[in-house]
Amino acid sequence: MSADRIFNFSAGPSILPLPVLCEAAAEMSNYKGSGMSVMEMSHRGKAYAAIFDETKADLKRVMNVPDTHEILFVQGGATLQFSAVPLNLIGKTGKADYALTGNFSTLAMKEAKRYGEINIACSSEDKNHTYIPQEADINPSQDASYFHYCANNTVYGTEWKYIPKTAGVPLVCDMSSNIMSEPIDISKFGLIYAGAQKNMGPAGAAVVIIDKQLAGAYEHPLTPKLMSYKTMIDTDSMYNTPPCYTIYIIGLVLKWVEKQGGVEAMAKLKAERAKYIYDVLDDSKMFAGCADKSARSGMNVTFKTASEELDAKFIKEAKAAGFDTLKGHRAVGGMRASIYNAMPVEGAMELAAFMRRFEAENRA
Ligand SMILES: *Cc1c(COP(=O)(O)O)cnc(C)c1O
């Protein structure tokens, strides 16, 4: 890591690969001889069309997206998808299943309730979302239009280790905080969405990967044009001006991911980073992980000491040592280390060493 960079453990917007930032900087005022920045060019022009098409093709290749599915770049973050999903899909039966395993899946469910009847297929709320329900404990309804879950719970630090089976009901997944962190079989999903600012790029765009058969079929007549998957497919995400610069950076991130060895390499690095920190939690008499061991996230590690004062001291001293944004979400407290794709393994390794040092120095 370059001398003026810190280790940024922010949950989102979050760390980006340094080579991506350097390339963007080098191209800032004159993109490939165009005499202008990517920010300044028409989204309908030749130069931008090439960026857009290449980014989409790279995402298709990196995530192994089958031809049955379409990739969309949309605005409004993951949160607008909490509304777009029911508006586009719940019309089939008027009902949908939601798995409640954290902050964002609960928000998604509450929003969907405005548009139809919601069945809570499973919930981890009884233990403050510290675990992921077993597959046997999920109660799907037969007539749901879709089944929604959130694959990685950014706030609580839990991650689904399996893809729920839904007996033909389309699976809809919020992958905002673990997309591209491991290979996945896209054909199992009716729809995947993810805000860009965790594992893909800066804020300002969400990626939607949708089974084309689902688009348009059950759309609510009052669905805003910009939230219609059918419209977005028909216009190749350009019904209006897309988030051009964010898409360009996503493109650079994709090239970086491929250079590292693709999602297989991302999965290996994910496991390596997580092991450094979870090993400390397992050895420690001071720090305890918040999530059940069986559900530990490889992207967001949540942990605490026995006292809020000690948590605050840790966060303050960690910041001074170059480990930033470790304060946990208010719903959980304590600390959260977000270790997304762009976090170098040495960041997790050095944080782990810092935690061990802190414990030795502050032992009661
Ligand atoms: C951050 C996050 C969201 C919200 O994303 P926005 O882009 O801010 O709307 C939703 N779901 C998950 C899992 C997240 O991590």
CSV table of C-alpha atoms and ligand atoms in Angstrom, one decimal:
chain,number,residue,atom,x,y,z
A,1,MET,CA,0.0,0.0,0.0
A,2,SER,CA,1.3,3.5,-0.8
A,3,ALA,CA,2.6,5.5,2.1
A,4,ASP,CA,-0.2,8.0,2.1
A,5,ARG,CA,-3.0,5.4,2.1
A,6,ILE,CA,-4.7,4.1,5.2
A,7,PHE,CA,-6.5,0.7,5.7
A,8,ASN,CA,-10.1,1.7,5.2
A,9,PHE,CA,-12.5,-0.7,6.8
A,10,SER,CA,-15.7,1.3,5.9
A,11,ALA,CA,-18.8,-0.7,5.2
A,12,GLY,CA,-19.7,1.5,2.3
A,13,PRO,CA,-18.8,3.5,0.3
A,14,SER,CA,-15.7,1.5,0.8
A,15,ILE,CA,-12.2,0.8,-0.3
A,16,LEU,CA,-11.3,0.6,-4.0
A,17,PRO,CA,-8.3,-1.0,-5.5
A,18,LEU,CA,-5.4,1.5,-5.7
A,19,PRO,CA,-4.6,0.6,-9.3
A,20,VAL,CA,-8.2,1.5,-10.2
A,21,LEU,CA,-7.9,4.9,-8.6
A,22,CYS,CA,-4.5,5.5,-10.2
A,23,GLU,CA,-5.8,4.6,-13.7
A,24,ALA,CA,-8.9,6.9,-13.2
A,25,ALA,CA,-6.6,9.7,-12.1
A,26,ALA,CA,-4.4,9.3,-15.1
A,27,GLU,CA,-7.4,9.4,-17.4
A,28,MET,CA,-9.2,12.1,-15.5
A,29,SER,CA,-8.8,15.1,-17.8
A,30,ASN,CA,-8.2,13.3,-21.1
A,31,TYR,CA,-9.8,9.9,-21.6
A,32,LYS,CA,-7.8,8.0,-24.2
A,33,GLY,CA,-7.2,10.9,-26.4
A,34,SER,CA,-10.8,12.2,-26.4
A,35,GLY,CA,-9.6,15.5,-24.9
A,36,MET,CA,-12.2,15.2,-22.1
A,37,SER,CA,-13.0,13.4,-18.9
A,38,VAL,CA,-15.4,10.4,-18.9
A,39,MET,CA,-17.6,12.7,-16.7
A,40,GLU,CA,-17.9,15.2,-19.5
A,41,MET,CA,-18.8,13.0,-22.4
A,42,SER,CA,-22.2,12.2,-23.9
A,43,HIS,CA,-23.6,8.9,-22.8
A,44,ARG,CA,-24.8,8.4,-26.4
A,45,GLY,CA,-21.3,9.1,-27.9
A,46,LYS,CA,-18.9,6.5,-29.3
A,47,ALA,CA,-16.3,6.7,-26.6
A,48,TYR,CA,-18.8,6.2,-23.8
A,49,ALA,CA,-20.7,3.5,-25.7
A,50,ALA,CA,-17.4,1.5,-25.8
A,51,ILE,CA,-16.9,1.9,-22.0
A,52,PHE,CA,-20.5,0.9,-21.3
A,53,ASP,CA,-20.5,-2.2,-23.6
A,54,GLU,CA,-17.1,-3.4,-22.4
A,55,THR,CA,-18.1,-3.0,-18.7
A,56,LYS,CA,-21.3,-5.0,-19.3
A,57,ALA,CA,-19.4,-7.7,-21.3
A,58,ASP,CA,-16.8,-7.9,-18.6
A,59,LEU,CA,-19.4,-8.2,-15.8
A,60,LYS,CA,-21.1,-11.0,-17.8
A,61,ARG,CA,-17.8,-12.8,-18.1
A,62,VAL,CA,-16.5,-12.3,-14.6
A,63,MET,CA,-19.8,-13.3,-13.0
A,64,ASN,CA,-20.5,-16.0,-15.6
A,65,VAL,CA,-24.0,-14.6,-16.4
A,66,PRO,CA,-26.0,-16.9,-18.7
A,67,ASP,CA,-27.7,-15.6,-21.8
A,68,THR,CA,-31.1,-16.1,-20.1
A,69,HIS,CA,-30.3,-13.1,-17.9
A,70,GLU,CA,-29.8,-9.4,-18.6
A,71,ILE,CA,-27.4,-7.0,-16.8
A,72,LEU,CA,-28.8,-3.6,-15.9
A,73,PHE,CA,-27.1,-0.6,-14.4
A,74,VAL,CA,-29.7,1.5,-12.5
A,75,GLN,CA,-29.8,4.4,-10.1
A,76,GLY,CA,-31.2,4.7,-6.6
A,77,GLY,CA,-28.9,2.3,-5.0
A,78,ALA,CA,-29.9,-1.1,-3.6
A,79,THR,CA,-32.7,0.7,-1.7
A,80,LEU,CA,-34.7,1.6,-4.8
A,81,GLN,CA,-34.7,-2.1,-5.6
A,82,PHE,CA,-36.6,-2.7,-2.4
A,83,SER,CA,-39.4,-1.0,-4.3
A,84,ALA,CA,-38.6,-2.0,-7.8
A,85,VAL,CA,-38.7,-5.7,-7.0
A,86,PRO,CA,-42.3,-5.8,-5.7
A,87,LEU,CA,-43.5,-3.3,-8.3
A,88,ASN,CA,-42.2,-5.5,-11.1
A,89,LEU,CA,-42.7,-9.0,-9.7
A,90,ILE,CA,-45.3,-9.2,-7.0
A,91,GLY,CA,-48.2,-8.9,-9.4
A,92,LYS,CA,-48.1,-12.6,-10.3
A,93,THR,CA,-50.0,-13.7,-7.1
A,94,GLY,CA,-50.0,-10.5,-5.0
A,95,LYS,CA,-47.8,-12.4,-2.5
A,96,ALA,CA,-44.1,-12.7,-1.8
A,97,ASP,CA,-41.8,-14.5,0.7
A,98,TYR,CA,-39.1,-12.6,2.7
A,99,ALA,CA,-36.3,-14.1,4.8
A,100,LEU,CA,-35.4,-11.6,7.6
A,101,THR,CA,-31.8,-11.9,8.5
A,102,GLY,CA,-30.8,-8.3,9.1
A,103,ASN,CA,-31.2,-4.6,8.6
A,104,PHE,CA,-31.6,-4.4,4.9
A,105,SER,CA,-33.8,-7.5,4.4
A,106,THR,CA,-36.2,-6.0,7.0
A,107,LEU,CA,-36.2,-2.7,5.1
A,108,ALA,CA,-36.9,-4.5,1.9
A,109,MET,CA,-39.7,-6.5,3.4
A,110,LYS,CA,-41.3,-3.3,4.9
A,111,GLU,CA,-41.3,-1.6,1.5
A,112,ALA,CA,-42.7,-4.7,-0.3
A,113,LYS,CA,-45.6,-4.8,2.2
A,114,ARG,CA,-46.9,-1.6,0.6
A,115,TYR,CA,-47.5,-3.6,-2.6
A,116,GLY,CA,-48.7,-7.0,-1.5
A,117,GLU,CA,-49.1,-9.7,1.1
A,118,ILE,CA,-45.8,-10.7,2.7
A,119,ASN,CA,-45.0,-14.0,4.3
A,120,ILE,CA,-42.0,-14.0,6.6
A,121,ALA,CA,-40.4,-17.3,5.5
A,122,CYS,CA,-37.8,-17.2,8.3
A,123,SER,CA,-36.3,-14.7,10.7
A,124,SER,CA,-33.2,-14.4,12.9
A,125,GLU,CA,-34.6,-11.5,14.8
A,126,ASP,CA,-35.1,-13.6,18.0
A,127,LYS,CA,-31.3,-13.5,18.4
A,128,ASN,CA,-30.6,-10.0,17.1
A,129,HIS,CA,-29.7,-11.4,13.7
A,130,THR,CA,-26.6,-13.2,14.9
A,131,TYR,CA,-27.3,-16.3,12.8
A,132,ILE,CA,-28.7,-17.5,9.5
A,133,PRO,CA,-31.7,-19.9,9.7
A,134,GLN,CA,-31.2,-23.5,8.7
A,135,GLU,CA,-32.8,-24.5,5.4
A,136,ALA,CA,-35.1,-26.8,7.3
A,137,ASP,CA,-36.5,-23.9,9.2
A,138,ILE,CA,-37.6,-21.9,6.2
A,139,ASN,CA,-41.3,-21.9,5.6
A,140,PRO,CA,-41.9,-20.8,2.0
A,141,SER,CA,-45.4,-20.4,0.7
A,142,GLN,CA,-46.5,-22.3,-2.4
A,143,ASP,CA,-48.0,-19.2,-4.1
A,144,ALA,CA,-45.3,-16.6,-3.6
A,145,SER,CA,-44.4,-14.5,-6.7
A,146,TYR,CA,-40.8,-14.6,-5.5
A,147,PHE,CA,-38.6,-15.4,-2.5
A,148,HIS,CA,-36.4,-12.5,-1.3
A,149,TYR,CA,-33.3,-12.8,0.9
A,150,CYS,CA,-30.1,-10.8,1.5
A,151,ALA,CA,-27.0,-12.9,1.0
A,152,ASN,CA,-24.7,-11.0,3.2
A,153,ASN,CA,-25.9,-8.9,6.2
A,154,THR,CA,-23.6,-5.9,6.2
A,155,VAL,CA,-24.7,-4.6,9.6
A,156,TYR,CA,-24.7,-7.8,11.6
A,157,GLY,CA,-21.8,-9.6,9.9
A,158,THR,CA,-23.5,-12.8,8.8
A,159,GLU,CA,-23.5,-14.5,5.4
A,160,TRP,CA,-25.7,-17.2,3.9
A,161,LYS,CA,-23.6,-20.3,3.3
A,162,TYR,CA,-26.2,-21.9,1.0
A,163,ILE,CA,-28.7,-20.8,-1.7
A,164,PRO,CA,-32.2,-21.5,-0.5
A,165,LYS,CA,-34.3,-23.9,-2.6
A,166,THR,CA,-37.6,-22.5,-3.5
A,167,ALA,CA,-39.4,-25.1,-5.6
A,168,GLY,CA,-39.7,-23.0,-8.7
A,169,VAL,CA,-40.5,-19.7,-7.0
A,170,PRO,CA,-38.1,-17.1,-8.4
A,171,LEU,CA,-35.3,-16.3,-6.1
A,172,VAL,CA,-34.5,-12.6,-5.6
A,173,CYS,CA,-31.3,-11.8,-3.8
A,174,ASP,CA,-29.7,-8.6,-2.4
A,175,MET,CA,-26.0,-9.2,-2.9
A,176,SER,CA,-24.9,-5.6,-2.2
A,177,SER,CA,-22.1,-6.5,0.2
A,178,ASN,CA,-20.8,-9.8,-1.2
A,179,ILE,CA,-21.3,-9.7,-5.0
A,180,MET,CA,-18.3,-10.8,-6.9
A,181,SER,CA,-16.7,-12.2,-3.8
A,182,GLU,CA,-17.1,-15.8,-4.9
A,183,PRO,CA,-18.3,-17.8,-7.9
A,184,ILE,CA,-22.1,-18.2,-7.9
A,185,ASP,CA,-24.5,-20.1,-10.2
A,186,ILE,CA,-26.6,-17.2,-11.6
A,187,SER,CA,-29.1,-19.6,-13.2
A,188,LYS,CA,-30.5,-20.3,-9.7
A,189,PHE,CA,-31.6,-16.7,-9.4
A,190,GLY,CA,-34.6,-14.9,-10.9
A,191,LEU,CA,-33.0,-11.6,-9.9
A,192,ILE,CA,-29.9,-10.4,-8.2
A,193,TYR,CA,-29.3,-6.8,-7.2
A,194,ALA,CA,-26.4,-5.0,-5.6
A,195,GLY,CA,-25.5,-1.4,-4.8
A,196,ALA,CA,-22.1,-0.7,-6.4
A,197,GLN,CA,-20.4,1.0,-3.4
A,198,LYS,CA,-19.4,-2.1,-1.5
A,199,ASN,CA,-17.6,-4.5,-3.8
A,200,MET,CA,-17.9,-3.0,-7.3
A,201,GLY,CA,-17.2,0.7,-7.4
A,202,PRO,CA,-18.3,4.1,-6.1
A,203,ALA,CA,-21.8,4.9,-5.0
A,204,GLY,CA,-24.4,6.0,-7.6
A,205,ALA,CA,-25.3,2.8,-9.3
A,206,ALA,CA,-26.8,-0.6,-8.6
A,207,VAL,CA,-26.4,-3.6,-10.8
A,208,VAL,CA,-29.4,-5.8,-11.5
A,209,ILE,CA,-29.1,-9.2,-13.1
A,210,ILE,CA,-32.5,-10.4,-14.1
A,211,ASP,CA,-33.9,-13.5,-15.8
A,212,LYS,CA,-35.4,-11.9,-18.9
A,213,GLN,CA,-38.6,-13.9,-18.5
A,214,LEU,CA,-39.5,-12.0,-15.3
A,215,ALA,CA,-39.3,-8.6,-16.9
A,216,GLY,CA,-42.6,-7.0,-17.8
A,217,ALA,CA,-44.8,-10.0,-17.1
A,218,TYR,CA,-46.3,-8.9,-13.8
A,219,GLU,CA,-45.4,-5.2,-13.7
A,220,HIS,CA,-47.7,-2.9,-11.7
A,221,PRO,CA,-49.2,-0.4,-14.2
A,222,LEU,CA,-48.0,2.5,-12.0
A,223,THR,CA,-44.4,1.4,-12.0
A,224,PRO,CA,-42.3,4.4,-12.7
A,225,LYS,CA,-40.7,4.0,-16.2
A,226,LEU,CA,-37.2,4.2,-14.7
A,227,MET,CA,-38.0,1.3,-12.3
A,228,SER,CA,-39.4,-0.9,-15.0
A,229,TYR,CA,-37.1,-3.8,-15.7
A,230,LYS,CA,-38.7,-4.2,-19.1
A,231,THR,CA,-38.0,-0.6,-20.0
A,232,MET,CA,-34.5,-0.8,-18.8
A,233,ILE,CA,-33.8,-4.0,-20.8
A,234,ASP,CA,-35.4,-2.5,-23.9
A,235,THR,CA,-33.2,0.6,-23.6
A,236,ASP,CA,-30.1,-1.2,-22.5
A,237,SER,CA,-30.1,0.8,-19.2
A,238,MET,CA,-30.2,4.1,-21.1
A,239,TYR,CA,-33.8,5.2,-20.9
A,240,ASN,CA,-32.3,8.3,-19.4
A,241,THR,CA,-28.7,9.3,-18.6
A,242,PRO,CA,-27.1,6.5,-16.7
A,243,PRO,CA,-24.6,7.0,-13.8
A,244,CYS,CA,-21.8,7.2,-16.4
A,245,TYR,CA,-18.8,7.7,-14.2
A,246,THR,CA,-19.7,5.1,-11.7
A,247,ILE,CA,-20.2,2.6,-14.5
A,248,TYR,CA,-16.8,3.5,-15.9
A,249,ILE,CA,-15.1,2.8,-12.5
A,250,ILE,CA,-17.0,-0.5,-12.2
A,251,GLY,CA,-15.4,-1.3,-15.5
A,252,LEU,CA,-12.0,-0.6,-14.1
A,253,VAL,CA,-12.7,-2.7,-11.0
A,254,LEU,CA,-13.8,-5.6,-13.2
A,255,LYS,CA,-10.6,-5.5,-15.1
A,256,TRP,CA,-8.7,-5.5,-11.8
A,257,VAL,CA,-10.8,-8.5,-10.6
A,258,GLU,CA,-9.9,-10.4,-13.8
A,259,LYS,CA,-6.3,-9.5,-13.4
A,260,GLN,CA,-6.3,-11.0,-9.9
A,261,GLY,CA,-7.8,-14.2,-11.2
A,262,GLY,CA,-11.5,-13.5,-11.3
A,263,VAL,CA,-14.1,-14.5,-8.7
A,264,GLU,CA,-12.3,-17.7,-7.8
A,265,ALA,CA,-9.3,-15.6,-6.7
A,266,MET,CA,-11.6,-13.2,-4.9
A,267,ALA,CA,-13.1,-16.2,-2.9
A,268,LYS,CA,-9.6,-17.3,-1.9
A,269,LEU,CA,-8.6,-13.8,-0.8
A,270,LYS,CA,-11.9,-13.4,1.0
A,271,ALA,CA,-11.2,-16.6,3.1
A,272,GLU,CA,-7.6,-15.5,3.8
A,273,ARG,CA,-8.5,-12.0,5.0
A,274,ALA,CA,-11.4,-13.3,7.1
A,275,LYS,CA,-9.3,-16.0,8.7
A,276,TYR,CA,-6.7,-13.5,10.0
A,277,ILE,CA,-9.4,-11.6,12.0
A,278,TYR,CA,-11.6,-14.5,13.0
A,279,ASP,CA,-8.5,-16.4,14.4
A,280,VAL,CA,-7.9,-13.5,16.7
A,281,LEU,CA,-11.5,-13.5,17.9
A,282,ASP,CA,-11.3,-17.3,18.5
A,283,ASP,CA,-8.0,-16.9,20.5
A,284,SER,CA,-9.0,-13.8,22.3
A,285,LYS,CA,-10.1,-13.3,25.9
A,286,MET,CA,-10.9,-9.7,25.2
A,287,PHE,CA,-12.7,-9.6,21.8
A,288,ALA,CA,-15.7,-11.7,20.9
A,289,GLY,CA,-17.4,-12.1,17.5
A,290,CYS,CA,-21.0,-10.9,17.3
A,291,ALA,CA,-22.1,-13.5,14.7
A,292,ASP,CA,-22.6,-17.2,15.3
A,293,LYS,CA,-19.6,-19.1,14.0
A,294,SER,CA,-21.7,-21.0,11.4
A,295,ALA,CA,-22.8,-17.7,9.9
A,296,ARG,CA,-19.7,-15.6,9.9
A,297,SER,CA,-19.5,-13.2,7.0
A,298,GLY,CA,-16.3,-13.1,4.9
A,299,MET,CA,-17.0,-9.4,4.1
A,300,ASN,CA,-18.1,-7.7,7.4
A,301,VAL,CA,-16.5,-8.9,10.7
A,302,THR,CA,-18.5,-7.7,13.7
A,303,PHE,CA,-16.9,-7.9,17.2
A,304,LYS,CA,-16.9,-6.4,20.7
A,305,THR,CA,-15.0,-6.2,23.9
A,306,ALA,CA,-16.9,-6.5,27.2
A,307,SER,CA,-17.2,-2.7,27.6
A,308,GLU,CA,-18.2,0.3,25.5
A,309,GLU,CA,-15.3,2.3,26.9
A,310,LEU,CA,-12.8,-0.3,25.8
A,311,ASP,CA,-14.5,-0.5,22.3
A,312,ALA,CA,-14.1,3.3,22.0
A,313,LYS,CA,-10.4,3.1,23.1
A,314,PHE,CA,-9.8,0.4,20.5
A,315,ILE,CA,-11.4,2.3,17.7
A,316,LYS,CA,-9.5,5.5,18.6
A,317,GLU,CA,-6.1,3.8,18.8
A,318,ALA,CA,-6.8,1.7,15.7
A,319,LYS,CA,-7.5,4.9,13.8
A,320,ALA,CA,-4.3,6.5,15.0
A,321,ALA,CA,-2.5,3.4,13.8
A,322,GLY,CA,-4.0,3.7,10.3
A,323,PHE,CA,-7.0,1.4,10.6
A,324,ASP,CA,-10.0,3.6,9.8
A,325,THR,CA,-13.8,3.3,10.1
A,326,LEU,CA,-13.9,0.4,12.5
A,327,LYS,CA,-16.9,1.6,14.5
A,328,GLY,CA,-19.8,-0.9,14.4
A,329,HIS,CA,-23.3,0.0,13.2
A,330,ARG,CA,-25.5,1.4,16.0
A,331,ALA,CA,-27.8,-1.7,15.8
A,332,VAL,CA,-24.9,-3.9,16.9
A,333,GLY,CA,-22.4,-1.7,18.6
A,334,GLY,CA,-18.8,-2.6,19.1
A,335,MET,CA,-16.6,-2.9,15.9
A,336,ARG,CA,-17.0,-3.8,12.3
A,337,ALA,CA,-14.2,-4.5,10.0
A,338,SER,CA,-15.4,-4.5,6.4
A,339,ILE,CA,-13.0,-6.5,4.3
A,340,TYR,CA,-14.3,-6.3,0.8
A,341,ASN,CA,-12.6,-7.5,-2.4
A,342,ALA,CA,-10.3,-4.4,-2.6
A,343,MET,CA,-8.9,-4.8,0.9
A,344,PRO,CA,-5.4,-6.1,0.6
A,345,VAL,CA,-4.7,-9.3,2.6
A,346,GLU,CA,-2.0,-7.3,4.5
A,347,GLY,CA,-4.8,-5.0,5.7
A,348,ALA,CA,-6.5,-7.8,7.5
A,349,MET,CA,-3.2,-9.3,8.6
A,350,GLU,CA,-2.1,-6.0,10.1
A,351,LEU,CA,-5.4,-5.4,11.8
A,352,ALA,CA,-5.2,-8.8,13.4
A,353,ALA,CA,-1.7,-8.1,14.7
A,354,PHE,CA,-2.9,-4.7,16.0
A,355,MET,CA,-5.8,-6.5,17.8
A,356,ARG,CA,-3.4,-8.9,19.5
A,357,ARG,CA,-1.1,-6.1,20.5
A,358,PHE,CA,-4.0,-4.1,21.9
A,359,GLU,CA,-5.2,-7.1,23.9
A,360,ALA,CA,-1.7,-7.7,25.4
A,361,GLU,CA,-1.4,-4.0,26.4
A,362,ASN,CA,-4.9,-3.6,27.8
A,363,ARG,CA,-5.3,-6.9,29.7
A,364,ALA,CA,-7.1,-6.4,33.0
B,1,LIG,C1,-25.6,-1.0,1.7
B,1,LIG,C2,-26.6,-2.0,1.5
B,1,LIG,C3,-27.9,-1.6,1.0
B,1,LIG,C4,-28.3,-0.2,0.8
B,1,LIG,O1,-27.6,0.3,-0.3
B,1,LIG,P1,-27.9,1.7,-0.9
B,1,LIG,O2,-27.1,1.7,-2.2
B,1,LIG,O3,-27.4,2.7,0.0
B,1,LIG,O4,-29.4,1.9,-1.2
B,1,LIG,C5,-28.8,-2.6,0.8
B,1,LIG,N1,-28.5,-3.9,1.1
B,1,LIG,C6,-27.3,-4.3,1.5
B,1,LIG,C7,-27.1,-5.7,1.8
B,1,LIG,C8,-26.4,-3.3,1.8
B,1,LIG,O5,-25.2,-3.7,2.3
